[in-house]
């Protein structure tokens, strides 16, 4: 589907819930469906935000993989296999000035401690929680240790063998609301 917005430069193309706004130069990526709200067990909750409005290509590729490699808008498009193993990181992670040191992939094998290192030049407050996949156990025992600093280290002591998801969050103030930034899978 193509919708002509003006006779000069804009055309919007719909591709798997993703729109690419193409002017002569530059081109921008937007995803209005992901910015509209969220879904949980109870249904859809409208909650508009602009996380996926004019998102830089290197950020959008963390969560979206277009069918046509040209729509990645990257100078070196990623192969599908590499894109599918990207860490699941929200645009807000980058907007807060954060950058990922390690791990560089979504799925990771560890002995008993899951470690995430983040370059944190703006000294955002971070927290993280882990859960065994398939378990509803979400207690304070699932909190990870945070070593706050310019390079922030997140360490999660996994209690037993299995596959875990580690979700991490950030805020500008220590006490208050922390926004979801992303997640990794760790196999112990």
Coordinates of N, CA and C in Angstrom, one line a residue:
X1 N 0.8 -1.2 0.0 CA 0.0 0.0 0.0 C 0.9 1.2 0.0
X2 N 0.6 2.1 -0.9 CA 1.4 3.4 -0.9 C 0.4 4.6 -0.8
X3 N 0.7 5.5 0.0 CA -0.1 6.7 0.3 C 0.7 7.9 0.0
X4 N 0.3 8.7 -1.0 CA 1.0 9.9 -1.4 C 0.5 11.0 -0.4
X5 N 1.5 11.6 0.3 CA 1.1 12.6 1.3 C 1.2 14.0 0.6
X6 N 2.1 14.2 -0.2 CA 2.3 15.5 -0.9 C 2.8 15.3 -2.3
X7 N 2.7 16.3 -3.1 CA 3.1 16.1 -4.5 C 4.7 16.3 -4.6
X8 N 5.3 16.6 -3.5 CA 6.8 16.9 -3.6 C 7.6 15.7 -3.1
X9 N 7.5 15.3 -1.9 CA 8.5 14.3 -1.4 C 8.0 13.2 -0.6
X10 N 6.9 13.2 0.1 CA 6.6 12.2 1.0 C 5.7 11.1 0.4
X11 N 6.1 9.9 0.6 CA 5.3 8.7 0.4 C 5.5 7.8 1.5
X12 N 4.4 7.2 2.0 CA 4.4 6.2 3.0 C 4.1 4.8 2.5
X13 N 4.9 3.8 2.9 CA 4.7 2.5 2.5 C 4.5 1.6 3.7
X14 N 3.4 0.8 3.7 CA 3.2 -0.1 4.8 C 3.8 -1.4 4.6
X15 N 4.6 -1.9 5.5 CA 5.3 -3.2 5.4 C 5.3 -3.8 6.8
X16 N 4.5 -4.8 7.0 CA 4.5 -5.6 8.2 C 4.5 -4.6 9.4
X17 N 3.5 -3.8 9.6 CA 3.3 -2.9 10.7 C 4.4 -1.9 10.8
X18 N 5.1 -1.6 9.7 CA 6.2 -0.7 9.8 C 6.0 0.3 8.6
X19 N 6.3 1.5 8.9 CA 6.2 2.5 7.8 C 7.6 3.1 7.6
X20 N 7.9 3.3 6.4 CA 9.1 4.1 6.1 C 8.7 5.4 5.4
X21 N 9.1 6.5 6.0 CA 8.8 7.8 5.4 C 10.0 8.1 4.5
X22 N 9.7 8.2 3.3 CA 10.8 8.4 2.3 C 10.7 9.8 1.6
X23 N 11.5 10.6 2.0 CA 11.7 11.9 1.3 C 12.9 11.7 0.4
X24 N 13.2 12.6 -0.4 CA 14.3 12.4 -1.3 C 15.5 12.1 -0.5
X25 N 15.8 12.8 0.5 CA 16.9 12.6 1.5 C 16.6 13.4 2.7
X26 N 16.7 13.0 3.8 CA 16.9 11.6 4.3 C 15.7 10.8 4.3
X27 N 15.8 9.5 4.7 CA 14.6 8.7 4.9 C 14.5 8.4 6.4
X28 N 13.3 8.2 6.9 CA 13.1 8.0 8.3 C 12.3 6.7 8.5
X29 N 12.5 6.1 9.6 CA 11.8 4.9 10.0 C 10.8 5.3 11.1
X30 N 9.6 4.8 11.0 CA 8.6 5.0 12.1 C 7.8 3.7 12.2
X31 N 7.2 3.4 13.4 CA 6.4 2.3 13.6 C 5.2 2.8 14.5
X32 N 4.1 3.2 13.9 CA 3.0 3.7 14.7 C 2.3 2.6 15.6
X33 N 2.4 1.4 15.2 CA 1.7 0.3 16.0 C 2.4 0.1 17.3
X34 N 3.8 0.1 17.3 CA 4.5 -0.1 18.5 C 4.4 1.1 19.4
X35 N 4.1 2.3 18.9 CA 4.0 3.5 19.6 C 2.6 3.7 20.2
X36 N 1.7 2.8 19.9 CA 0.3 3.1 20.2 C -0.1 2.6 21.6
X37 N 0.7 1.6 22.2 CA 0.3 1.1 23.5 C 1.0 -0.3 23.6
X38 N 0.4 -1.1 24.5 CA 0.9 -2.4 24.8 C -0.2 -3.4 25.1
X39 N 0.2 -4.7 25.0 CA -0.8 -5.8 25.2 C -0.3 -6.6 26.4
X40 N -1.2 -7.0 27.3 CA -0.8 -8.0 28.3 C -2.0 -9.0 28.4
X41 N -2.0 -9.8 29.4 CA -3.0 -10.8 29.6 C -4.4 -10.3 29.5
X42 N -4.6 -9.0 29.9 CA -6.0 -8.4 30.0 C -6.4 -7.8 28.7
X43 N -5.5 -7.6 27.8 CA -5.9 -6.9 26.5 C -4.9 -5.8 26.1
X44 N -5.4 -4.9 25.2 CA -4.6 -3.8 24.7 C -4.9 -2.6 25.6
X45 N -3.8 -1.9 25.9 CA -3.8 -0.7 26.7 C -3.2 0.5 25.8
X46 N -4.0 1.4 25.4 CA -3.4 2.6 24.7 C -2.5 3.3 25.6
X47 N -1.3 3.6 25.0 CA -0.3 4.4 25.8 C 0.7 5.0 24.7
X48 N 0.3 6.0 24.1 CA 1.0 6.6 23.0 C 2.4 7.1 23.5
X49 N 3.4 6.8 22.7 CA 4.7 7.4 22.9 C 5.4 7.6 21.6
X50 N 6.6 8.1 21.6 CA 7.3 8.4 20.3 C 8.6 7.7 20.2
X51 N 8.7 6.5 20.9 CA 9.9 5.7 20.8 C 10.3 5.3 19.4
X52 N 9.3 5.0 18.6 CA 9.6 4.5 17.2 C 9.2 5.5 16.2
X53 N 9.3 6.8 16.5 CA 9.0 7.9 15.5 C 10.4 8.5 15.1
X54 N 10.7 8.3 13.8 CA 12.0 8.8 13.3 C 13.2 8.1 14.0
X55 N 13.0 6.9 14.2 CA 14.1 6.1 14.9 C 15.3 5.9 14.0
X56 N 16.5 6.1 14.5 CA 17.7 5.9 13.6 C 17.7 4.4 13.2
X57 N 18.2 4.1 12.0 CA 18.2 2.7 11.5 C 19.0 1.8 12.4
X58 N 20.1 2.2 13.0 CA 20.9 1.3 13.8 C 20.2 1.0 15.1
X59 N 19.2 1.8 15.5 CA 18.3 1.5 16.7 C 17.1 0.6 16.3
X60 N 16.5 1.0 15.2 CA 15.3 0.2 14.7 C 15.6 -1.2 14.4
X61 N 16.8 -1.5 13.9 CA 17.2 -2.9 13.6 C 17.3 -3.8 14.8
X62 N 17.4 -3.2 16.0 CA 17.4 -4.0 17.2 C 16.0 -4.7 17.5
X63 N 15.0 -4.2 16.9 CA 13.7 -4.8 17.2 C 12.8 -5.0 15.9
X64 N 13.3 -4.6 14.8 CA 12.5 -4.7 13.5 C 13.4 -5.2 12.4
X65 N 12.9 -6.2 11.7 CA 13.7 -6.7 10.5 C 12.8 -6.7 9.3
X66 N 13.0 -5.8 8.4 CA 12.2 -5.7 7.2 C 12.5 -6.9 6.2
X67 N 11.5 -7.2 5.4 CA 11.6 -8.2 4.4 C 12.6 -7.8 3.3
X68 N 12.7 -6.5 3.0 CA 13.6 -6.0 2.0 C 14.8 -5.4 2.7
X69 N 16.0 -5.9 2.5 CA 17.2 -5.4 3.1 C 17.4 -3.9 2.9
X70 N 17.0 -3.3 1.8 CA 17.1 -1.9 1.5 C 16.4 -1.0 2.6
X71 N 15.3 -1.6 3.1 CA 14.5 -0.9 4.1 C 15.2 -0.8 5.5
X72 N 16.3 -1.5 5.7 CA 17.1 -1.3 6.9 C 17.7 0.1 7.0
X73 N 17.9 0.7 5.9 CA 18.5 2.0 5.8 C 19.9 2.0 6.4
X74 N 20.6 0.9 6.5 CA 21.9 0.8 7.0 C 22.9 0.8 5.9
X75 N 24.1 1.3 6.1 CA 25.1 1.3 5.0 C 25.6 -0.1 4.7
X76 N 25.6 -0.9 5.8 CA 25.9 -2.4 5.6 C 24.7 -3.2 6.2
X77 N 23.7 -3.5 5.4 CA 22.6 -4.3 5.9 C 23.0 -5.6 6.6
X78 N 22.2 -5.9 7.7 CA 22.5 -7.1 8.5 C 21.8 -8.3 7.9
X79 N 22.4 -9.4 7.9 CA 21.7 -10.6 7.5 C 20.7 -11.0 8.5
X80 N 19.6 -11.7 8.1 CA 18.5 -12.0 9.0 C 19.0 -12.7 10.3
X81 N 19.9 -13.7 10.2 CA 20.3 -14.5 11.3 C 21.0 -13.6 12.4
X82 N 21.8 -12.6 11.9 CA 22.4 -11.7 12.8 C 21.4 -10.8 13.5
X83 N 20.5 -10.3 12.7 CA 19.5 -9.4 13.3 C 18.6 -10.1 14.3
X84 N 18.2 -11.3 14.0 CA 17.4 -12.1 15.0 C 18.1 -12.3 16.3
X85 N 19.4 -12.3 16.4 CA 20.1 -12.5 17.6 C 20.6 -11.2 18.2
X86 N 20.1 -10.0 17.7 CA 20.4 -8.7 18.4 C 19.8 -8.7 19.8
X87 N 20.4 -8.0 20.7 CA 19.8 -7.8 22.0 C 18.4 -7.1 21.8
X88 N 17.5 -7.4 22.6 CA 16.2 -6.7 22.5 C 16.2 -5.5 23.4
X89 N 16.6 -4.4 22.7 CA 16.8 -3.1 23.4 C 15.8 -2.0 22.8
X90 N 15.2 -1.3 23.7 CA 14.3 -0.2 23.3 C 15.0 1.0 22.8
X91 N 14.4 1.8 22.0 CA 15.0 3.1 21.6 C 15.3 4.0 22.7
X92 N 14.6 4.0 23.8 CA 14.9 4.8 25.0 C 16.2 4.5 25.6
X93 N 16.7 3.3 25.4 CA 18.1 3.0 25.9 C 19.1 3.9 25.2
X94 N 19.0 4.1 23.9 CA 19.9 4.9 23.2 C 19.6 6.4 23.5
X95 N 18.4 6.8 23.6 CA 18.0 8.2 23.9 C 18.5 8.6 25.2
X96 N 18.7 7.7 26.2 CA 19.3 8.0 27.5 C 20.8 8.2 27.4
X97 N 21.4 8.0 26.2 CA 22.9 8.1 26.1 C 23.6 6.8 26.4
X98 N 22.9 5.7 26.6 CA 23.5 4.5 27.0 C 24.0 3.8 25.7
X99 N 25.1 2.9 25.9 CA 25.5 2.1 24.9 C 25.9 0.7 25.5
X100 N 25.7 -0.3 24.7 CA 25.9 -1.7 25.2 C 27.4 -2.0 25.0
X101 N 28.0 -2.5 26.1 CA 29.4 -3.0 26.0 C 29.3 -4.5 25.8
X102 N 28.6 -5.2 26.7 CA 28.4 -6.7 26.5 C 27.2 -7.1 27.3
X103 N 26.5 -8.2 26.8 CA 26.8 -9.0 25.7 C 26.3 -8.4 24.4
X104 N 26.7 -8.8 23.3 CA 26.3 -8.2 22.0 C 25.2 -9.0 21.3
X105 N 24.8 -10.1 21.9 CA 23.7 -10.9 21.3 C 22.6 -11.1 22.4
X106 N 21.4 -11.5 21.9 CA 20.3 -11.8 22.8 C 20.5 -13.0 23.6
X107 N 20.8 -14.1 23.0 CA 21.0 -15.4 23.7 C 22.5 -15.6 24.1
X108 N 22.7 -16.0 25.4 CA 24.0 -16.1 25.9 C 24.1 -17.3 26.9
X109 N 25.2 -18.0 26.8 CA 25.5 -19.1 27.7 C 26.4 -18.7 28.8
X110 N 26.0 -19.0 30.1 CA 26.8 -18.6 31.2 C 26.9 -19.8 32.2
X111 N 27.9 -19.7 33.1 CA 28.1 -20.7 34.1 C 27.0 -20.6 35.3
X112 N 27.0 -19.5 35.9 CA 26.0 -19.2 37.0 C 25.6 -17.8 37.2
X113 N 26.4 -16.9 36.6 CA 26.2 -15.4 36.7 C 26.0 -14.8 35.3
X114 N 24.9 -14.2 35.2 CA 24.6 -13.4 33.9 C 25.1 -12.0 34.1
X115 N 25.9 -11.5 33.2 CA 26.5 -10.2 33.3 C 26.2 -9.4 32.1
X116 N 25.8 -8.1 32.4 CA 25.5 -7.1 31.4 C 26.4 -5.9 31.7
X117 N 27.1 -5.4 30.7 CA 27.9 -4.1 31.0 C 27.4 -3.1 30.0
X118 N 27.1 -1.9 30.6 CA 26.6 -0.8 29.8 C 27.4 0.5 30.1
X119 N 27.7 1.2 29.0 CA 28.4 2.5 29.1 C 27.3 3.5 29.5
X120 N 27.4 4.1 30.6 CA 26.4 4.9 31.2 C 27.0 6.3 31.5
X121 N 27.3 7.1 30.5 CA 28.0 8.4 30.8 C 27.1 9.5 31.5
X122 N 25.8 9.3 31.4 CA 24.9 10.3 32.1 C 24.5 9.8 33.5
X123 N 25.1 8.7 33.9 CA 24.8 8.2 35.3 C 23.4 7.9 35.5
X124 N 22.7 7.3 34.6 CA 21.3 6.8 34.8 C 21.3 5.8 35.9
X125 N 20.2 5.7 36.6 CA 20.1 4.6 37.6 C 19.5 3.4 36.9
X126 N 20.1 2.2 37.1 CA 19.7 1.0 36.4 C 19.2 0.0 37.4
X127 N 18.3 -0.8 37.1 CA 18.0 -2.0 37.8 C 17.6 -3.1 36.9
X128 N 17.7 -4.4 37.4 CA 17.4 -5.5 36.5 C 16.8 -6.6 37.4
X129 N 16.0 -7.4 36.7 CA 15.4 -8.6 37.4 C 15.5 -9.8 36.4
X130 N 15.6 -11.0 37.0 CA 15.6 -12.2 36.1 C 14.5 -13.1 36.5
X131 N 14.1 -13.9 35.5 CA 13.1 -14.9 35.7 C 13.4 -16.1 34.9
X132 N 13.2 -17.3 35.5 CA 13.3 -18.5 34.8 C 12.2 -18.6 33.8
X133 N 12.5 -18.9 32.5 CA 11.5 -18.9 31.5 C 10.5 -20.0 31.9
X134 N 9.2 -19.6 31.8 CA 8.1 -20.5 32.2 C 7.7 -20.5 33.6
X135 N 8.4 -19.7 34.4 CA 8.1 -19.5 35.8 C 7.4 -18.2 36.1
X136 N 6.5 -18.2 37.0 CA 5.9 -16.9 37.4 C 6.5 -16.3 38.7
X137 N 7.6 -16.9 39.1 CA 8.2 -16.5 40.4 C 8.9 -15.1 40.1
X138 N 8.3 -14.1 40.6 CA 8.8 -12.7 40.5 C 8.9 -12.1 41.9
X139 N 10.0 -12.4 42.5 CA 10.2 -11.9 43.9 C 11.4 -11.0 44.0
X140 N 11.7 -10.4 45.1 CA 12.9 -9.6 45.3 C 14.1 -10.4 45.2
X141 N 14.0 -11.7 45.4 CA 15.2 -12.6 45.2 C 15.6 -12.6 43.7
X142 N 14.8 -12.2 42.8 CA 15.1 -12.2 41.4 C 15.8 -10.9 41.0
X143 N 16.1 -10.0 41.9 CA 16.8 -8.8 41.6 C 18.3 -9.1 41.3
X144 N 18.9 -8.3 40.4 CA 20.3 -8.4 40.0 C 21.1 -7.4 40.8
X145 N 22.4 -7.6 41.0 CA 23.2 -6.7 41.6 C 23.7 -5.7 40.6
X146 N 23.6 -4.4 40.9 CA 24.0 -3.3 40.0 C 25.2 -2.6 40.6
X147 N 26.3 -2.5 39.8 CA 27.5 -1.7 40.2 C 27.4 -0.5 39.3
X148 N 26.8 0.6 39.9 CA 26.5 1.8 39.3 C 27.8 2.6 39.0
X149 N 27.9 3.2 37.8 CA 29.0 4.0 37.4 C 29.0 4.4 35.9
X150 N 30.0 5.1 35.5 CA 30.1 5.4 34.0 C 30.0 4.1 33.2
X151 N 30.7 3.1 33.7 CA 30.4 1.7 33.1 C 29.7 1.0 34.2
X152 N 28.4 0.7 34.0 CA 27.5 0.1 34.9 C 27.5 -1.4 34.6
X153 N 27.7 -2.2 35.7 CA 27.7 -3.7 35.6 C 26.5 -4.2 36.2
X154 N 25.8 -5.1 35.5 CA 24.6 -5.8 36.1 C 25.0 -7.3 36.2
X155 N 24.9 -7.8 37.4 CA 25.2 -9.2 37.6 C 24.0 -9.9 38.3
X156 N 23.6 -11.0 37.7 CA 22.5 -11.8 38.1 C 23.0 -13.2 38.5
X157 N 22.9 -13.5 39.8 CA 23.3 -14.9 40.2 C 22.1 -15.8 40.0
X158 N 22.2 -16.7 39.0 CA 21.1 -17.6 38.6 C 21.1 -18.8 39.6
X159 N 20.0 -19.1 40.2 CA 19.9 -20.1 41.3 C 20.1 -21.5 40.8
X160 N 19.6 -21.8 39.6 CA 19.7 -23.2 39.1 C 19.8 -23.2 37.6
X161 N 20.1 -24.4 37.1 CA 20.2 -24.4 35.6 C 18.9 -24.2 34.9
X162 N 18.9 -23.6 33.8 CA 17.7 -23.3 33.0 C 18.0 -22.1 32.1
X163 N 16.9 -21.7 31.5 CA 16.9 -20.6 30.6 C 16.2 -19.4 31.3
X164 N 16.9 -18.3 31.4 CA 16.4 -17.1 32.1 C 16.3 -15.9 31.2
X165 N 15.4 -15.0 31.5 CA 15.2 -13.7 30.8 C 15.7 -12.7 31.9
X166 N 16.5 -11.8 31.5 CA 16.9 -10.7 32.4 C 16.4 -9.4 31.7
X167 N 15.4 -8.7 32.4 CA 14.9 -7.5 32.0 C 15.6 -6.3 32.7
X168 N 15.9 -5.3 32.0 CA 16.6 -4.2 32.7 C 15.9 -2.8 32.4
X169 N 16.0 -1.9 33.4 CA 15.2 -0.7 33.4 C 16.1 0.5 33.8
X170 N 15.7 1.7 33.6 CA 16.5 2.9 33.9 C 15.6 4.0 34.4
X171 N 16.2 4.9 35.2 CA 15.5 6.2 35.6 C 16.6 7.2 35.8
X172 N 16.2 8.5 35.8 CA 17.1 9.6 36.1 C 17.3 9.8 37.6
X173 N 16.3 9.4 38.4 CA 16.4 9.5 39.8 C 16.3 8.1 40.4
X174 N 17.0 8.0 41.6 CA 17.1 6.6 42.2 C 15.7 6.1 42.6
X175 N 14.9 6.9 43.1 CA 13.6 6.5 43.6 C 12.5 7.0 42.7
X176 N 11.6 6.2 42.2 CA 10.6 6.6 41.3 C 10.3 5.5 40.3
X177 N 9.8 6.0 39.1 CA 9.5 5.1 38.0 C 10.7 4.8 37.2
X178 N 10.9 3.5 36.9 CA 12.0 3.0 36.0 C 11.3 2.6 34.7
X179 N 11.9 3.0 33.6 CA 11.4 2.6 32.3 C 12.1 1.4 31.8
X180 N 11.3 0.5 31.2 CA 11.8 -0.8 30.6 C 12.8 -0.4 29.4
X181 N 14.0 -1.0 29.4 CA 14.9 -0.7 28.3 C 15.2 -1.9 27.5
X182 N 15.1 -3.1 28.0 CA 15.4 -4.2 27.1 C 15.5 -5.5 27.9
X183 N 16.0 -6.6 27.2 CA 16.1 -7.9 27.9 C 17.1 -8.7 27.1
X184 N 17.6 -9.7 27.8 CA 18.5 -10.7 27.3 C 18.1 -12.1 27.8
X185 N 18.5 -13.1 27.1 CA 18.3 -14.5 27.5 C 19.6 -15.0 27.9
X186 N 19.7 -15.7 29.1 CA 20.9 -16.4 29.6 C 20.6 -17.8 29.8
X187 N 21.4 -18.7 29.3 CA 21.2 -20.1 29.5 C 22.3 -20.6 30.4
X188 N 21.9 -21.2 31.6 CA 22.8 -21.7 32.6 C 22.7 -23.2 32.7

